[in-house]
Structures are given as C-alpha cells and as structure tokens.
Tab-separated table of C-alpha atoms and ligand atoms in Angstrom:
chain	number	residue	atom	x	y	z
A	1	MET	CA	-1.074	-28.386	-0.796
A	2	SER	CA	2.382	-27.361	-1.233
A	3	PHE	CA	3.613	-30.874	-1.710
A	4	ILE	CA	3.255	-32.529	-5.097
A	5	LEU	CA	1.846	-35.957	-4.311
A	6	SER	CA	1.391	-38.842	-6.712
A	7	SER	CA	-0.216	-42.172	-5.938
A	8	ILE	CA	1.735	-45.294	-5.065
A	9	ASP	CA	1.643	-48.185	-7.549
A	10	THR	CA	-0.848	-50.822	-6.399
A	11	VAL	CA	-0.953	-54.483	-7.402
A	12	ASP	CA	-2.857	-57.518	-6.198
A	13	THR	CA	0.154	-59.837	-6.419
A	14	ILE	CA	3.637	-59.526	-7.896
A	15	SER	CA	6.374	-61.943	-8.949
A	16	ALA	CA	9.757	-61.791	-7.252
A	17	ALA	CA	11.391	-60.828	-10.541
A	18	ASP	CA	9.052	-57.866	-11.119
A	19	PHE	CA	9.288	-56.776	-7.500
A	20	THR	CA	13.089	-56.802	-7.562
A	21	LYS	CA	13.379	-55.057	-10.913
A	22	ASN	CA	10.684	-52.409	-10.533
A	23	TYR	CA	10.500	-51.709	-6.778
A	24	LEU	CA	13.274	-53.172	-4.613
A	25	ASN	CA	16.255	-52.238	-6.771
A	26	PRO	CA	15.055	-48.766	-7.805
A	27	ARG	CA	13.735	-48.123	-4.270
A	28	ARG	CA	10.135	-47.471	-5.277
A	29	PRO	CA	7.222	-47.914	-2.856
A	30	LEU	CA	4.451	-50.357	-3.723
A	31	VAL	CA	1.114	-51.456	-2.290
A	32	ILE	CA	0.437	-55.200	-2.531
A	33	LYS	CA	-3.231	-55.787	-1.793
A	34	GLY	CA	-3.132	-59.574	-1.975
A	35	LEU	CA	0.057	-60.376	-0.049
A	36	THR	CA	-1.988	-61.288	3.044
A	37	LYS	CA	-4.404	-63.599	1.239
A	38	THR	CA	-2.448	-66.586	2.571
A	39	TRP	CA	-2.117	-65.129	6.082
A	40	PRO	CA	-4.456	-66.471	8.790
A	41	ALA	CA	-4.090	-62.999	10.361
A	42	ARG	CA	-6.164	-61.412	7.605
A	43	ASP	CA	-9.393	-62.861	9.021
A	44	LYS	CA	-8.274	-63.795	12.495
A	45	TRP	CA	-6.847	-60.567	13.888
A	46	THR	CA	-10.058	-58.888	14.938
A	47	PRO	CA	-9.971	-56.493	17.898
A	48	GLU	CA	-11.730	-59.152	20.002
A	49	TYR	CA	-9.168	-61.803	19.120
A	50	LEU	CA	-6.205	-59.546	19.907
A	51	LYS	CA	-7.801	-58.613	23.226
A	52	GLN	CA	-8.209	-62.264	24.028
A	53	VAL	CA	-4.587	-63.243	23.320
A	54	VAL	CA	-2.794	-60.154	24.636
A	55	GLY	CA	-5.071	-59.609	27.611
A	56	ASP	CA	-4.659	-56.968	30.260
A	57	LYS	CA	-0.992	-56.271	29.771
A	58	VAL	CA	-0.397	-52.609	30.515
A	59	VAL	CA	0.969	-50.813	27.440
A	60	PRO	CA	2.606	-47.392	27.061
A	61	LEU	CA	0.614	-44.924	24.955
A	62	TYR	CA	1.839	-41.934	22.980
A	63	ASP	CA	-0.015	-38.891	21.722
A	64	ASN	CA	0.484	-36.964	18.475
A	65	SER	CA	3.690	-35.321	19.625
A	66	LYS	CA	6.991	-36.796	18.569
A	67	ALA	CA	7.859	-40.232	19.898
A	68	ASP	CA	10.375	-42.352	18.037
A	69	PRO	CA	13.466	-44.431	18.808
A	70	ALA	CA	15.293	-41.773	16.827
A	71	LYS	CA	14.507	-39.315	19.590
A	72	PRO	CA	16.466	-39.385	22.795
A	73	ILE	CA	13.395	-38.330	24.734
A	74	ASN	CA	10.734	-40.941	24.142
A	75	SER	CA	8.326	-40.793	27.011
A	76	ALA	CA	4.838	-42.231	27.078
A	77	THR	CA	1.864	-39.940	27.622
A	78	THR	CA	-0.015	-42.519	29.655
A	79	HIS	CA	-0.442	-46.254	30.256
A	80	MET	CA	-3.491	-48.503	29.972
A	81	PRO	CA	-4.341	-52.222	29.905
A	82	PHE	CA	-4.273	-53.429	26.282
A	83	THR	CA	-7.921	-54.584	26.382
A	84	ASP	CA	-9.094	-51.131	27.549
A	85	TYR	CA	-7.031	-49.473	24.832
A	86	ILE	CA	-8.600	-51.619	22.084
A	87	ASP	CA	-12.069	-50.764	23.441
A	88	LEU	CA	-11.098	-47.096	23.403
A	89	ILE	CA	-9.923	-46.981	19.767
A	90	LYS	CA	-12.954	-48.941	18.616
A	91	SER	CA	-15.397	-46.629	20.369
A	92	GLN	CA	-14.065	-43.105	19.835
A	93	PRO	CA	-11.368	-40.960	18.192
A	94	THR	CA	-8.197	-40.600	20.226
A	95	GLU	CA	-4.687	-39.359	19.646
A	96	LEU	CA	-3.298	-42.231	21.684
A	97	ARG	CA	-1.085	-44.687	19.844
A	98	ILE	CA	0.786	-47.849	20.752
A	99	PHE	CA	4.102	-47.595	19.136
A	100	PHE	CA	6.589	-50.303	18.181
A	101	PHE	CA	4.863	-52.913	20.363
A	102	ASN	CA	6.528	-56.329	20.365
A	103	ILE	CA	3.169	-58.049	20.609
A	104	PHE	CA	4.724	-61.435	19.795
A	105	LYS	CA	6.590	-61.488	23.075
A	106	GLN	CA	3.245	-61.211	24.799
A	107	ALA	CA	1.386	-63.599	22.475
A	108	PRO	CA	3.875	-65.755	20.507
A	109	GLU	CA	1.051	-67.735	18.884
A	110	LEU	CA	0.319	-64.689	16.703
A	111	LEU	CA	3.522	-65.434	14.776
A	112	ASN	CA	1.751	-68.450	13.250
A	113	ASP	CA	-0.763	-66.102	11.632
A	114	ILE	CA	1.687	-64.237	9.407
A	115	VAL	CA	3.888	-65.259	6.491
A	116	MET	CA	7.195	-63.470	5.950
A	117	PRO	CA	7.304	-62.525	2.239
A	118	LYS	CA	10.595	-64.349	1.749
A	119	ASP	CA	9.646	-65.184	-1.813
A	120	LEU	CA	9.954	-61.451	-2.617
A	121	MET	CA	13.241	-60.670	-0.873
A	122	GLY	CA	15.679	-61.952	1.755
A	123	GLY	CA	17.163	-60.394	4.857
A	124	PHE	CA	14.137	-60.377	7.183
A	125	LEU	CA	14.780	-59.579	10.805
A	126	GLU	CA	12.551	-62.345	12.071
A	127	SER	CA	12.993	-61.634	15.722
A	128	MET	CA	11.796	-58.083	15.373
A	129	PRO	CA	8.254	-57.814	14.040
A	130	ALA	CA	6.483	-54.933	15.721
A	131	MET	CA	2.921	-53.688	15.781
A	132	PHE	CA	1.491	-50.195	15.821
A	133	PHE	CA	-2.004	-49.265	16.990
A	134	GLY	CA	-3.805	-45.967	16.664
A	135	GLY	CA	-7.146	-44.360	17.322
A	136	SER	CA	-9.030	-42.494	14.603
A	137	ASN	CA	-7.207	-39.124	14.239
A	138	SER	CA	-3.906	-40.296	15.665
A	139	VAL	CA	-0.842	-39.309	13.681
A	140	THR	CA	2.680	-40.664	13.357
A	141	PHE	CA	4.853	-37.610	12.764
A	142	LEU	CA	7.053	-37.357	9.674
A	143	HIS	CA	10.370	-39.215	10.048
A	144	TYR	CA	12.491	-41.980	8.590
A	145	ASP	CA	13.742	-45.049	10.458
A	146	ILE	CA	17.231	-44.632	11.858
A	147	ASP	CA	18.378	-48.185	11.037
A	148	LEU	CA	17.271	-47.865	7.400
A	149	PRO	CA	15.387	-51.162	6.907
A	150	HIS	CA	13.088	-51.986	4.024
A	151	ILE	CA	9.626	-52.257	5.581
A	152	PHE	CA	6.547	-54.294	4.688
A	153	HIS	CA	3.794	-52.449	6.549
A	154	THR	CA	0.501	-54.357	6.656
A	155	HIS	CA	-2.634	-52.665	7.896
A	156	PHE	CA	-5.604	-54.255	9.672
A	157	GLY	CA	-9.043	-53.270	10.863
A	158	GLY	CA	-9.588	-49.907	9.141
A	159	ARG	CA	-7.997	-47.225	6.977
A	160	LYS	CA	-4.695	-45.407	7.263
A	161	HIS	CA	-3.517	-42.393	5.271
A	162	VAL	CA	0.187	-42.581	4.396
A	163	ILE	CA	2.451	-39.973	2.786
A	164	LEU	CA	6.012	-40.870	1.775
A	165	PHE	CA	9.009	-38.874	0.594
A	166	GLU	CA	12.183	-40.258	-0.893
A	167	ASN	CA	15.205	-39.643	1.345
A	168	LYS	CA	16.800	-37.295	-1.203
A	169	TRP	CA	14.257	-34.646	-0.126
A	170	LYS	CA	15.390	-34.622	3.461
A	171	ARG	CA	17.005	-31.196	3.446
A	172	ARG	CA	13.967	-29.662	1.752
A	173	LEU	CA	11.883	-31.255	4.513
A	174	TYR	CA	13.985	-29.393	7.111
A	175	CYS	CA	15.645	-32.505	8.463
A	176	ILE	CA	17.574	-31.707	11.611
A	177	PRO	CA	21.261	-32.541	11.129
A	178	ASN	CA	22.137	-35.920	12.686
A	179	ALA	CA	18.464	-36.700	13.236
A	180	THR	CA	15.731	-38.533	11.347
A	181	TYR	CA	12.908	-36.044	11.747
A	182	ALA	CA	12.158	-32.454	10.814
A	183	LEU	CA	12.846	-29.224	12.591
A	184	GLU	CA	9.203	-28.749	13.474
A	185	ASP	CA	6.190	-30.995	13.496
A	186	TYR	CA	4.548	-29.069	10.627
A	187	ASP	CA	1.146	-30.115	9.317
A	188	VAL	CA	1.954	-32.486	6.447
A	189	LEU	CA	-1.564	-32.127	5.006
A	190	ASN	CA	-1.387	-28.344	5.015
A	191	PRO	CA	2.152	-27.122	5.675
A	192	ASP	CA	2.885	-23.483	6.410
A	193	THR	CA	5.011	-22.616	3.378
A	194	LYS	CA	5.377	-19.001	4.493
A	195	LYS	CA	7.292	-20.263	7.487
A	196	PHE	CA	8.891	-23.211	5.625
A	197	PRO	CA	9.268	-22.098	1.981
A	198	ALA	CA	11.469	-25.056	0.992
A	199	LEU	CA	8.487	-27.407	1.414
A	200	GLU	CA	6.862	-25.906	-1.676
A	201	GLY	CA	7.232	-28.315	-4.568
A	202	VAL	CA	8.595	-31.250	-2.590
A	203	GLN	CA	7.462	-34.430	-4.342
A	204	GLY	CA	5.993	-37.322	-2.417
A	205	GLN	CA	3.639	-40.250	-2.726
A	206	GLU	CA	0.346	-40.966	-1.059
A	207	VAL	CA	-1.892	-43.928	-0.327
A	208	PHE	CA	-4.936	-44.811	1.752
A	209	LEU	CA	-4.288	-48.298	3.136
A	210	GLU	CA	-7.241	-50.600	3.768
A	211	HIS	CA	-7.611	-53.820	5.723
A	212	GLY	CA	-5.099	-56.419	4.514
A	213	ASP	CA	-3.061	-54.034	2.330
A	214	THR	CA	0.729	-54.212	2.545
A	215	LEU	CA	2.856	-51.160	1.815
A	216	PHE	CA	6.444	-51.798	0.745
A	217	MET	CA	8.428	-48.845	2.029
A	218	PRO	CA	12.012	-48.892	0.753
A	219	THR	CA	14.953	-48.073	2.995
A	220	GLY	CA	15.304	-44.451	4.044
A	221	TYR	CA	11.834	-43.297	2.996
A	222	TRP	CA	10.302	-40.540	5.105
A	223	HIS	CA	6.835	-41.505	6.317
A	224	TRP	CA	3.857	-39.708	7.838
A	225	MET	CA	0.795	-41.707	8.804
A	226	LYS	CA	-2.684	-40.875	10.021
A	227	TYR	CA	-5.091	-43.511	11.311
A	228	LEU	CA	-8.496	-42.727	9.821
A	229	ASP	CA	-10.124	-45.494	11.879
A	230	GLY	CA	-9.089	-47.139	15.122
A	231	SER	CA	-6.850	-49.803	13.571
A	232	TYR	CA	-3.425	-51.445	13.644
A	233	SER	CA	-0.409	-52.333	11.529
A	234	LEU	CA	2.363	-54.888	11.447
A	235	SER	CA	5.854	-53.942	10.273
A	236	LEU	CA	8.176	-56.599	8.888
A	237	ARG	CA	11.657	-55.245	8.460
A	238	ALA	CA	14.402	-56.519	6.157
A	239	TRP	CA	18.008	-55.490	5.715
A	240	ASP	CA	19.128	-54.413	2.327
A	241	ALA	CA	21.305	-56.880	0.476
A	242	SER	CA	24.008	-54.379	-0.324
A	243	LEU	CA	26.865	-53.985	2.113
A	244	SER	CA	26.947	-50.243	1.797
A	245	ARG	CA	23.437	-49.973	3.150
A	246	LYS	CA	24.262	-52.258	6.026
A	247	ALA	CA	27.203	-50.040	6.789
A	248	ALA	CA	24.991	-46.976	6.621
A	249	SER	CA	22.564	-48.588	9.059
A	250	LEU	CA	25.303	-49.264	11.536
A	251	TYR	CA	26.667	-45.793	11.046
A	252	ASN	CA	23.288	-44.322	11.823
A	253	LEU	CA	22.826	-46.393	14.930
A	254	ALA	CA	26.282	-46.353	16.433
A	255	VAL	CA	28.046	-43.255	15.232
A	256	LYS	CA	25.384	-40.669	14.562
A	257	GLY	CA	23.324	-41.613	17.608
A	258	GLY	CA	26.434	-41.499	19.742
A	259	ILE	CA	27.653	-38.149	18.471
A	260	ASP	CA	24.182	-36.772	18.770
A	261	SER	CA	23.739	-37.625	22.422
A	262	VAL	CA	27.261	-36.568	23.382
A	263	LEU	CA	26.923	-33.189	21.712
A	264	LYS	CA	23.474	-32.754	23.142
A	265	MET	CA	24.681	-33.349	26.653
A	266	THR	CA	27.627	-31.020	26.249
A	267	LEU	CA	26.020	-28.144	24.456
A	268	LYS	CA	22.419	-28.468	25.626
A	269	SER	CA	20.123	-25.763	24.264
A	270	GLY	CA	22.886	-24.088	22.278
A	271	TYR	CA	23.243	-27.265	20.261
A	272	ALA	CA	19.519	-27.531	19.591
A	273	LYS	CA	19.424	-23.959	18.292
A	274	PHE	CA	22.512	-24.524	16.151
A	275	ARG	CA	20.946	-27.596	14.545
A	276	GLU	CA	17.679	-25.793	13.867
A	277	GLU	CA	19.506	-22.951	12.164
A	278	LEU	CA	21.480	-25.431	10.093
A	279	ALA	CA	18.280	-27.256	9.027
A	280	ILE	CA	16.844	-23.939	7.785
A	281	LYS	CA	20.082	-22.969	6.034
A	282	TRP	CA	20.280	-26.315	4.230
A	283	ALA	CA	16.610	-26.208	3.215
A	284	ASN	CA	16.963	-22.715	1.753
A	285	ARG	CA	20.180	-23.584	-0.024
A	286	GLU	CA	18.620	-26.614	-1.735
A	287	LEU	CA	15.508	-24.639	-2.660
A	288	LYS	CA	17.632	-21.919	-4.244
A	289	ALA	CA	19.724	-24.434	-6.160
A	290	GLY	CA	16.588	-26.266	-7.358
A	291	LYS	CA	17.683	-29.453	-5.578
A	292	PRO	CA	17.324	-32.339	-5.312
A	293	TYR	CA	17.408	-33.050	-9.021
B	1	LIG	FE1	9.002	-45.276	11.291
C-alpha cells in the first residue's frame, strides 16, 4: 500500500455543536452509525420492497470503467428492468452499477422513509436525493463531485469499502487539469507507484460501511468505493454555508465544464495528451517539493 490510510472517526450519534466544530467546519469526514435509527428506511428498504415500489422500470447500468457527470462521455454499458437488476446483485457478483438514480421520481413514497439531517446542518438540496446500487465487486472510480456539495452517504443492505482523500492531494493523485478524476484509473487498493511515483505517501482515510451507516463526506473530498456485497446507498447533498464555496461550485459547473468541452472539441486528442502530461508534471512537482503540507 503506497497510500497512508487512517480510519474515519465513528460515532453512534452526535450533537449539532460537536458536528459543526469537529467535522463540518474543519472539513473532516465522519461515520454516524445511528443517524438512521429514526428512519423508516432502515428496516423497510429491503431488496424486495424496492423491487415492489420501483417495479420494472428499465435502468441504465454502468461497469467499472469511468462514468460520472464530470465526464463528458457518460454512456451506459447496458440496460435492464430494475427488478431483474436487484435479483442479479443479490444472486451473484457483477460489475454493473446503477449510478445517480433519482429513485424518488419513480417512487415518491420512498421520500417518507428518510429524514434529512437538518438538525446537523442546513443547505440540503431536497429535490436532488439520488441512489446508487452496485453488485459485489463493483467499483466507483476515484473522483470528487464537480459541484462540491457536502454529502451524507447512507448505505443499505450490505458492506461498502470507501477510501477518501482530502482535495489538497489532488495533484499528487494525478488529477487531470480542469477535471475531477485522475489521469488513469489506477488500482486504489494496490497502485502502481513505479508508474505513478507521486502516489507514494498520499494520506487518505478508509472505512467499511455497514447497513444503516451514514458517511459524512465534506465538500471536495475524493472518493473511491467498492461494493463488497450487492447493496445500495442514498446520497443527501447540502451546499456549504460559505459564499466562497457556492461560488466555487458554480465556477466548477459553468466555467470549468464549459472551457473543458470547448477546448476538447477544438483540440481533440492533442488536448487530451496535453492534459495528461500536465497532470504528470504537477504530480512530480508536488512530490519533489514535499507538498501538500
Ligand atoms: Fe461522487
């Protein structure tokens, strides 16, 4: 392991004051095991129940290769009725994932089964809860979210391995300029540090989420996730209170995304190569300088 991983603080419950002081303000991740104790979803959202309420709606499925709103090319590997997909992940390992599924549009009654943790912080984007499903062995590649929300990520129905890196490490992680993912989809559990020397010594945090656990992932954190069992997660997203972060979110969405696609169209493969070279140059420069501090 070339990364230096520590465990994420875990509590059963936390007061708003402690959460704000020790996690929200300093941007530290936290696992809250008991946040869902008041949620009907904790007992109700079995695979059978979800099948019953969502039904045969055909859903797009993605494999372990990159698929993210941050990427201009975001094409599904295949499609399948939701019920068949749930049967698949409960019966065998599969790379196939459902990604950013607005399940509440399909089954609005599910919204009654969750409780927004408004007692911990404000700014929730209530219209945007999304769910993620994965088979045992499926992986969400390393990236951070382009619109920089704080995320409460609650897991259901199995275990999920999560590795996080603070955004300050992005150059050491070979972040592609103007993008929210790395140069190559390297193996986060066993990265090739001969090929990517700047990964050596990068510090991150790790957790194995279990049914009902909620991970607080502060704005800008890089995340890599592996479903150990066929299981699913809910992401509740909240804007940061500070104006500068809001501005940064908008900048990421409007300006960076725009520049990125314009340059990409104009320069095509030359641009891709240029960005890859820049990612390597930046990674090596930071490594040499012993950054980030
Ligand atoms: Fe994400």
